[in-house]
Short mmCIF file of C-alpha atoms and ligand atoms in Angstrom, two decimals:
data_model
loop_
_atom_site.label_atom_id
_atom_site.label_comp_id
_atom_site.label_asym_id
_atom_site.label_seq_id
_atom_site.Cartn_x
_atom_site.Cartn_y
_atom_site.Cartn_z
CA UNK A 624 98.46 136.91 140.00
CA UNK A 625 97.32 140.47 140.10
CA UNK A 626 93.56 140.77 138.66
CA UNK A 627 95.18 142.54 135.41
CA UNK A 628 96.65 139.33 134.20
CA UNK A 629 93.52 137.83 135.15
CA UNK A 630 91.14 139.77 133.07
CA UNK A 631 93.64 139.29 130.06
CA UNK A 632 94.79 136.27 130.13
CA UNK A 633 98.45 135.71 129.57
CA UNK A 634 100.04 134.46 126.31
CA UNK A 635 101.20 130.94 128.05
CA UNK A 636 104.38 129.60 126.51
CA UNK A 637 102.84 127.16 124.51
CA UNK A 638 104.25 124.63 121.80
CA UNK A 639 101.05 121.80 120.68
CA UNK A 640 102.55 120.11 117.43
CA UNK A 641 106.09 117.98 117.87
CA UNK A 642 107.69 114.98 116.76
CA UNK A 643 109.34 111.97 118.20
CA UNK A 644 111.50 108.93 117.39
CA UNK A 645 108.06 107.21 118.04
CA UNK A 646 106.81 108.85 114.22
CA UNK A 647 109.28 110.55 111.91
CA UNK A 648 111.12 112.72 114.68
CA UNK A 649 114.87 112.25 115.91
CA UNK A 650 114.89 113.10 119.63
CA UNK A 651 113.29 110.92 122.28
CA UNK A 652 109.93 111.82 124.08
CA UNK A 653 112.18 112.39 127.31
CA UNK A 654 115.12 114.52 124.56
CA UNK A 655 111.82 117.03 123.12
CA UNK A 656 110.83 117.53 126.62
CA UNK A 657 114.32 118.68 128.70
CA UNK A 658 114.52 120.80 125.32
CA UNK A 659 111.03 122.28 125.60
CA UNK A 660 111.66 122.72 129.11
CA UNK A 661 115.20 124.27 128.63
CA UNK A 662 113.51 126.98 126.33
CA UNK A 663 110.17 127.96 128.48
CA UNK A 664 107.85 125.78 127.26
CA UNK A 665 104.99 125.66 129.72
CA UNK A 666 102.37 123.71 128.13
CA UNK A 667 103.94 121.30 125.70
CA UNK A 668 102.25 118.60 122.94
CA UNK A 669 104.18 115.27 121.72
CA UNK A 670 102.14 114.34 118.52
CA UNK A 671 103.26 111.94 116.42
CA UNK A 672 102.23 110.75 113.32
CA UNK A 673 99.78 107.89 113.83
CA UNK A 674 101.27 106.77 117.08
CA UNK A 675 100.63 107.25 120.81
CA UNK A 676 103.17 104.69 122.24
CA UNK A 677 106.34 107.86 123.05
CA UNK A 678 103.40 109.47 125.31
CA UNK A 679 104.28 107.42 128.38
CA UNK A 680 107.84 108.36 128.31
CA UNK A 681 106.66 111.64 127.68
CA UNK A 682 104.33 111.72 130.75
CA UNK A 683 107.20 110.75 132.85
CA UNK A 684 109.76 113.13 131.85
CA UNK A 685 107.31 116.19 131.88
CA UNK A 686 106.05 115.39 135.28
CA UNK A 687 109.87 115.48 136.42
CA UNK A 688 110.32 118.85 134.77
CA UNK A 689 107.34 120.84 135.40
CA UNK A 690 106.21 120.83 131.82
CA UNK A 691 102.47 120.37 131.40
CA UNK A 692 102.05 117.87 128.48
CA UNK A 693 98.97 117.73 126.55
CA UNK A 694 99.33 114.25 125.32
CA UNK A 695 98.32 114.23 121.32
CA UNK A 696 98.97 112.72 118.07
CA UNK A 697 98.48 113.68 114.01
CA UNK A 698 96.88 111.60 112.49
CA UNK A 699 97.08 110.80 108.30
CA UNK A 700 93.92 111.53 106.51
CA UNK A 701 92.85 110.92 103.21
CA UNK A 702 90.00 113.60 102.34
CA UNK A 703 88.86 114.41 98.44
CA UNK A 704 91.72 112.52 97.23
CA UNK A 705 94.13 114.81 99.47
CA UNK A 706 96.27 113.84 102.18
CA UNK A 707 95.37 116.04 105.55
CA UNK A 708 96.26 116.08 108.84
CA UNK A 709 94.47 116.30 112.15
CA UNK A 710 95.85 116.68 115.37
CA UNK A 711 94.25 115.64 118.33
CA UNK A 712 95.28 116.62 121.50
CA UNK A 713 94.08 115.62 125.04
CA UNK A 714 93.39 112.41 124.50
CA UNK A 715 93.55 109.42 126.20
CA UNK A 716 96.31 107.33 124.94
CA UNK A 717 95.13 103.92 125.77
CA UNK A 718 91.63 104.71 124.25
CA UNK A 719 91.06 101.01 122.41
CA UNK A 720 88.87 102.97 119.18
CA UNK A 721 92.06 105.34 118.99
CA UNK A 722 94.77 102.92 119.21
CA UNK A 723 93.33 100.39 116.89
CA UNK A 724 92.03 102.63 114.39
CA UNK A 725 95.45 104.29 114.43
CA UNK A 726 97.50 100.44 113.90
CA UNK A 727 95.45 100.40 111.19
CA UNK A 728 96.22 104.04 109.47
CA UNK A 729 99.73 102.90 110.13
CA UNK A 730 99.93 99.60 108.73
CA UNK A 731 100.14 99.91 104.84
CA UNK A 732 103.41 102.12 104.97
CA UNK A 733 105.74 99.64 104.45
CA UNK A 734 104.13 98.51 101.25
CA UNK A 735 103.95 101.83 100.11
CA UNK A 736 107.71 102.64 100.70
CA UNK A 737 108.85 99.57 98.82
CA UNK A 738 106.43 101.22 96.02
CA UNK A 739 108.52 104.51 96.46
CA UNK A 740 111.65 103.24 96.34
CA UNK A 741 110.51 101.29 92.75
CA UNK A 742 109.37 104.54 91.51
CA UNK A 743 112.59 106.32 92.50
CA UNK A 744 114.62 103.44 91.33
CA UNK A 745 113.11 104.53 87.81
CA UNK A 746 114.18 108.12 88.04
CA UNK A 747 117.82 106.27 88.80
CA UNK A 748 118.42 106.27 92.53
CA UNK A 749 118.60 102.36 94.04
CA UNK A 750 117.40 101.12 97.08
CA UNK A 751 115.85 103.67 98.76
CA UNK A 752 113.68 101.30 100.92
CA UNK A 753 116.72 99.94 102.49
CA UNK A 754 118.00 103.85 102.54
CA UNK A 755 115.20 104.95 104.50
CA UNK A 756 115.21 101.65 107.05
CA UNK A 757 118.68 102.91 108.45
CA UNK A 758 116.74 106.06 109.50
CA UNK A 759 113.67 104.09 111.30
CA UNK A 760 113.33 104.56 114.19
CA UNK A 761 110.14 103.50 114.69
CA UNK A 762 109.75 99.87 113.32
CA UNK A 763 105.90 100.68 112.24
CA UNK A 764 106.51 104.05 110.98
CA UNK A 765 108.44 104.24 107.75
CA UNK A 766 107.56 107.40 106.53
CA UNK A 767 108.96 109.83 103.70
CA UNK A 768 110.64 111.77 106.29
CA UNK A 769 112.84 108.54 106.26
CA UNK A 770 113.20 108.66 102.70
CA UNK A 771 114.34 112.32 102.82
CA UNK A 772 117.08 112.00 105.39
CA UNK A 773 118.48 108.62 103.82
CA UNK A 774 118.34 111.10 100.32
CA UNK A 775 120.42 113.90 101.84
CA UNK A 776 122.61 111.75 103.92
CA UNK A 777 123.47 110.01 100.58
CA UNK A 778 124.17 113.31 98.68
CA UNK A 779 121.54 112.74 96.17
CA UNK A 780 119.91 116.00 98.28
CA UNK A 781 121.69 119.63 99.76
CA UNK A 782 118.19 119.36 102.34
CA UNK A 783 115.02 118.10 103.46
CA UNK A 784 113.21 120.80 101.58
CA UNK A 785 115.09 119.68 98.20
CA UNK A 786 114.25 116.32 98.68
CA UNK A 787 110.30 116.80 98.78
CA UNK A 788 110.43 119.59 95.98
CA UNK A 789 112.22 117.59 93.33
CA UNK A 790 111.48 113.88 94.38
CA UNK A 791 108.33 113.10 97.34
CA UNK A 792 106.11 115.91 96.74
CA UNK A 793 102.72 115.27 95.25
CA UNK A 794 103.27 114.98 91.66
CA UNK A 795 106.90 113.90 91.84
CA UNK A 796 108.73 110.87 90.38
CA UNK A 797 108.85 109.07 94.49
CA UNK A 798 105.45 110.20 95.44
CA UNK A 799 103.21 107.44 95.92
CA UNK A 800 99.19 107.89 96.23
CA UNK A 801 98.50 106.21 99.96
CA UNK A 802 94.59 106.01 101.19
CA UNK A 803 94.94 106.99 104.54
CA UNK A 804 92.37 107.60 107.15
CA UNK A 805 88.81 109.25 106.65
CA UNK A 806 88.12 112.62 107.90
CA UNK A 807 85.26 111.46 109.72
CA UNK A 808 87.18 108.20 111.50
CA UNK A 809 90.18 110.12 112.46
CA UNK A 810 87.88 112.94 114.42
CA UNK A 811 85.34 110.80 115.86
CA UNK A 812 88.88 108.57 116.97
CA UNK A 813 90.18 111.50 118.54
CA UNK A 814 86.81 113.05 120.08
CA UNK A 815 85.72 109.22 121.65
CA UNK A 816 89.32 109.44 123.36
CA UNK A 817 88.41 112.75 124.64
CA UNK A 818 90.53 115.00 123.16
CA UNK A 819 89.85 117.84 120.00
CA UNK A 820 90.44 117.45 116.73
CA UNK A 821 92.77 120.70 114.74
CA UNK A 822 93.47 121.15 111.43
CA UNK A 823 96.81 120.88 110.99
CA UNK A 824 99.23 123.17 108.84
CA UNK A 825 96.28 124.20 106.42
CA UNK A 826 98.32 126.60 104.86
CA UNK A 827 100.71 123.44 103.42
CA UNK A 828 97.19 122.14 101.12
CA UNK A 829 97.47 123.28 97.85
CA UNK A 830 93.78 123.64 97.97
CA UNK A 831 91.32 126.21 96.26
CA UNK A 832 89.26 128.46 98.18
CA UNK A 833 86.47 127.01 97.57
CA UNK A 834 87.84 123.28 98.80
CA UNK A 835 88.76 124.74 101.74
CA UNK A 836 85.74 126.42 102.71
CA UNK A 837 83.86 122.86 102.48
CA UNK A 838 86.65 121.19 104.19
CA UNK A 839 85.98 123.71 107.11
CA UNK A 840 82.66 122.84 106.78
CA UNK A 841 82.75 119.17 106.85
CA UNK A 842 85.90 119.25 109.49
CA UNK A 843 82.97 121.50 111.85
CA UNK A 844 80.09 119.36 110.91
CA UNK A 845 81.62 115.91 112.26
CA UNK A 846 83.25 117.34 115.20
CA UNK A 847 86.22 119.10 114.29
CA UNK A 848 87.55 122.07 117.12
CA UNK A 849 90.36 123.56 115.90
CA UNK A 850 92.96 124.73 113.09
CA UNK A 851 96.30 125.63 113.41
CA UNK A 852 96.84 129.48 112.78
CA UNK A 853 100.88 129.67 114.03
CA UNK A 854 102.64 126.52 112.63
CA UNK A 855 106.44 126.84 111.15
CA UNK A 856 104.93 126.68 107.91
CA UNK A 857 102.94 129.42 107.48
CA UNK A 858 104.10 132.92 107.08
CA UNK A 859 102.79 136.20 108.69
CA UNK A 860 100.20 136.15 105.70
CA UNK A 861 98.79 132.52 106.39
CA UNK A 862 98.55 133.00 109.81
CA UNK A 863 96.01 136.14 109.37
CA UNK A 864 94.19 134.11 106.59
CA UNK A 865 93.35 131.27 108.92
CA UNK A 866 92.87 134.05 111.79
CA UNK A 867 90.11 134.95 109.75
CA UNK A 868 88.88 131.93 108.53
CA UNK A 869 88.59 129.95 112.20
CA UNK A 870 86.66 133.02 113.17
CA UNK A 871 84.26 133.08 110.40
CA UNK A 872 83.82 128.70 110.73
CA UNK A 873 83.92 129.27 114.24
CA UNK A 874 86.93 127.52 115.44
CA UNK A 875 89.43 127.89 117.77
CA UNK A 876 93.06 128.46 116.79
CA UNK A 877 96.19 126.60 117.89
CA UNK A 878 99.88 126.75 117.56
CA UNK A 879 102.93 124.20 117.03
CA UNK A 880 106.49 124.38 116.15
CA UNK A 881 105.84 121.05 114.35
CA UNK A 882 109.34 120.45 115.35
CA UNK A 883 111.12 117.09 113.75
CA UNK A 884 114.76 117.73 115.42
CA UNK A 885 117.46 119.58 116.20
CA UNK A 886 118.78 121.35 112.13
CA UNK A 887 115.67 119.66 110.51
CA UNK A 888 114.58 122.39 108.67
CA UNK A 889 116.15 125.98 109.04
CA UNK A 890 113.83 128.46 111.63
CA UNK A 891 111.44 125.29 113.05
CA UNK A 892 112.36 125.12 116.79
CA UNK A 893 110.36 124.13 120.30
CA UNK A 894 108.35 126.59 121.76
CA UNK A 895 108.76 129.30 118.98
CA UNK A 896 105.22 129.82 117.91
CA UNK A 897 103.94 133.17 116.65
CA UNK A 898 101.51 134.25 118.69
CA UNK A 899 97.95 134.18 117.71
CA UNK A 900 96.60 137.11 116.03
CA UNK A 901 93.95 138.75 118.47
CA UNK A 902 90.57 138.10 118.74
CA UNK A 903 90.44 134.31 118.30
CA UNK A 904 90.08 131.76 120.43
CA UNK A 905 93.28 129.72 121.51
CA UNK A 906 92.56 125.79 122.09
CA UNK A 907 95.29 125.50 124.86
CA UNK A 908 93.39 127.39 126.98
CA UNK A 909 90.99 124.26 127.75
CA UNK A 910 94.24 122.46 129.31
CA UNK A 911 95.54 125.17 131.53
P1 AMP B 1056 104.31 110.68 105.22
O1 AMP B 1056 103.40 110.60 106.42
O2 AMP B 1056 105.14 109.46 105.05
O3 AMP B 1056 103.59 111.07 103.97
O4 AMP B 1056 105.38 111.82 105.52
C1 AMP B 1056 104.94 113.12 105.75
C2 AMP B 1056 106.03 113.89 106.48
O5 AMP B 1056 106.97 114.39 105.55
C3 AMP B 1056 105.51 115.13 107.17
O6 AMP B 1056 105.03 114.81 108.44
C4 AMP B 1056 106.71 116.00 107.26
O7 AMP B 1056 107.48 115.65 108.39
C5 AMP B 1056 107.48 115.63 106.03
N1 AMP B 1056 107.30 116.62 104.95
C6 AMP B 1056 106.27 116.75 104.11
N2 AMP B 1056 106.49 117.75 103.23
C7 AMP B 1056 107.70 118.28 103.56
C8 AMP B 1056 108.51 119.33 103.03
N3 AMP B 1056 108.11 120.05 101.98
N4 AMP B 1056 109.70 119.58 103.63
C9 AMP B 1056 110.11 118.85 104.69
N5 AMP B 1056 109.39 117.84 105.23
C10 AMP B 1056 108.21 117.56 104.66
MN1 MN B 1057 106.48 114.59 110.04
MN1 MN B 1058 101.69 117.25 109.38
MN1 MN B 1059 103.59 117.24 112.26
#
């Protein structure tokens, strides 16, 4: 390494939000990593929704191809009525506090699909619930993503993206209020397993400014590390937002495809990440 590249430290190829079969994903821990790997992918995250058990596989498969995985997971958070995320990443995936305050994030999501598939059965489209099972994959995990695929599959939907605009977005007929976990849980879960909490996709809250300044605040104040800056969600506009904002709350910045699967949703693909606008601080470079 000549001492250039060591004074500025190269962008490393770095993807630190995906999906599995495990959560709401369609490719297999071992399936995302051969496709990270096959596209450069150096330093590579599996995080699925409330769920650590795909990590092992994961583990495996990325110490066969020279991946480095930074073993993570989102987890579902319920914060001033809102539903957030938070991504931790490093952790330790047989942490007991993690794994059974996770069971317990993930254990009222059957009840609340049957609820969705009532509510949808109102707006005229039947059995949803056993729609959506044919797309588990993941007996625990029955998540809207499920709903959406079993929607488009069935015709009722041209996409993913129709499906949540018309029917499972906040405010629509098959959107169903869910208390997930606390803010304060999910990051002390993630920080006791050693890892670092991030912010995930906080361009996707329809939030005011001044919600999100105190949710910076509060996500700081109990131990929070990170937000994501480069997601597939945000456009060139978000990303220099949150540039700004992580440097004024002083937190680092991180990046994710948030990749569900192969022609999930048009432009979201491993290991393409914007970079990071300059001058902040990337969280990846604590696991390299
Ligand atoms: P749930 O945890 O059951 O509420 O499902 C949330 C999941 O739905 C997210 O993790 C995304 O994968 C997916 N999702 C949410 N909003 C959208 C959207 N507008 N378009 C496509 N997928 C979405
Ligand atoms: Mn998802
Ligand atoms: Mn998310
Ligand atoms: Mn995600």
């Amino acid at each position: 390494m000549s001492s250039e590249t060591r004074a500025r430290p190269r962008a490393v190829r770095a993807d630190l939000h995906s999906h599995s079969r495990h959560s709401d994903g369609t490719l297999t821990p071992r399936g995302l990593i051969e496709r990270a790997a096959a596209r450069g992918v150096e330093l590579f995250a599996l995080t699925d929704h409330d769920e650590l058990v795909g990590l092992d596989e994961a583990a495996c498969a990325a110490a066969e191809l020279g991946v480095q995985l930074v073993p993570g997971v989102e987890v579902s958070v319920t914060w001033a009525a809102r539903t957030i995320h938070i991504v931790g990443l490093g952790i330790d995936r047989d942490h007991p506090a993690l794994k059974s305050g996770l069971a317990r994030v993930r254990a009222g999501r059957h009840e609340r699909a049957r609820e969705m598939s009532d509510e949808l059965a109102r707006v005229g489209i039947d059995r949803t619930y056993e729609g959506a099972l044919a797309h588990v994959t993941n007996p625990d995990m029955i998540s809207r993503t499920h709903f959406a695929r079993h929607l488009v599959a069935s015709g009722v939907c041209r996409d993913l993206r129709d499906v949540f605009s018309r029917y499972l977005a906040e405010g629509k007929p098959g959107y169903v209020p869910h208390r997930w976990a606390t803010l304060d849980d999910a990051i002390k879960w993630i920080n006791a397993a050693g890892g670092v909490a991030v912010l995930a996709h906080p361009g996707r809250y329809s939030i005011g400014e001044l919600a999100l300044s105190e949710l910076l605040t509060q996500f700081r104040a109990v131990g929070g590390t990170a937000i994501e800056v480069s997601t597939s969600s945000h456009t060139a506009d978000q990303r220099r937002r949150f540039a700004v904002l992580a440097q004024q709350f002083g937190l680092e910045a991180s990046g994710g495809s948030d990749f569900h699967g192969p022609g999930e949703s048009a432009g979201v693909e491993l290991g393409l990440v914007a970079e990071l606008p300059i001058g902040l601080t990337p969280v990846w470079h604590r696991f390299v």
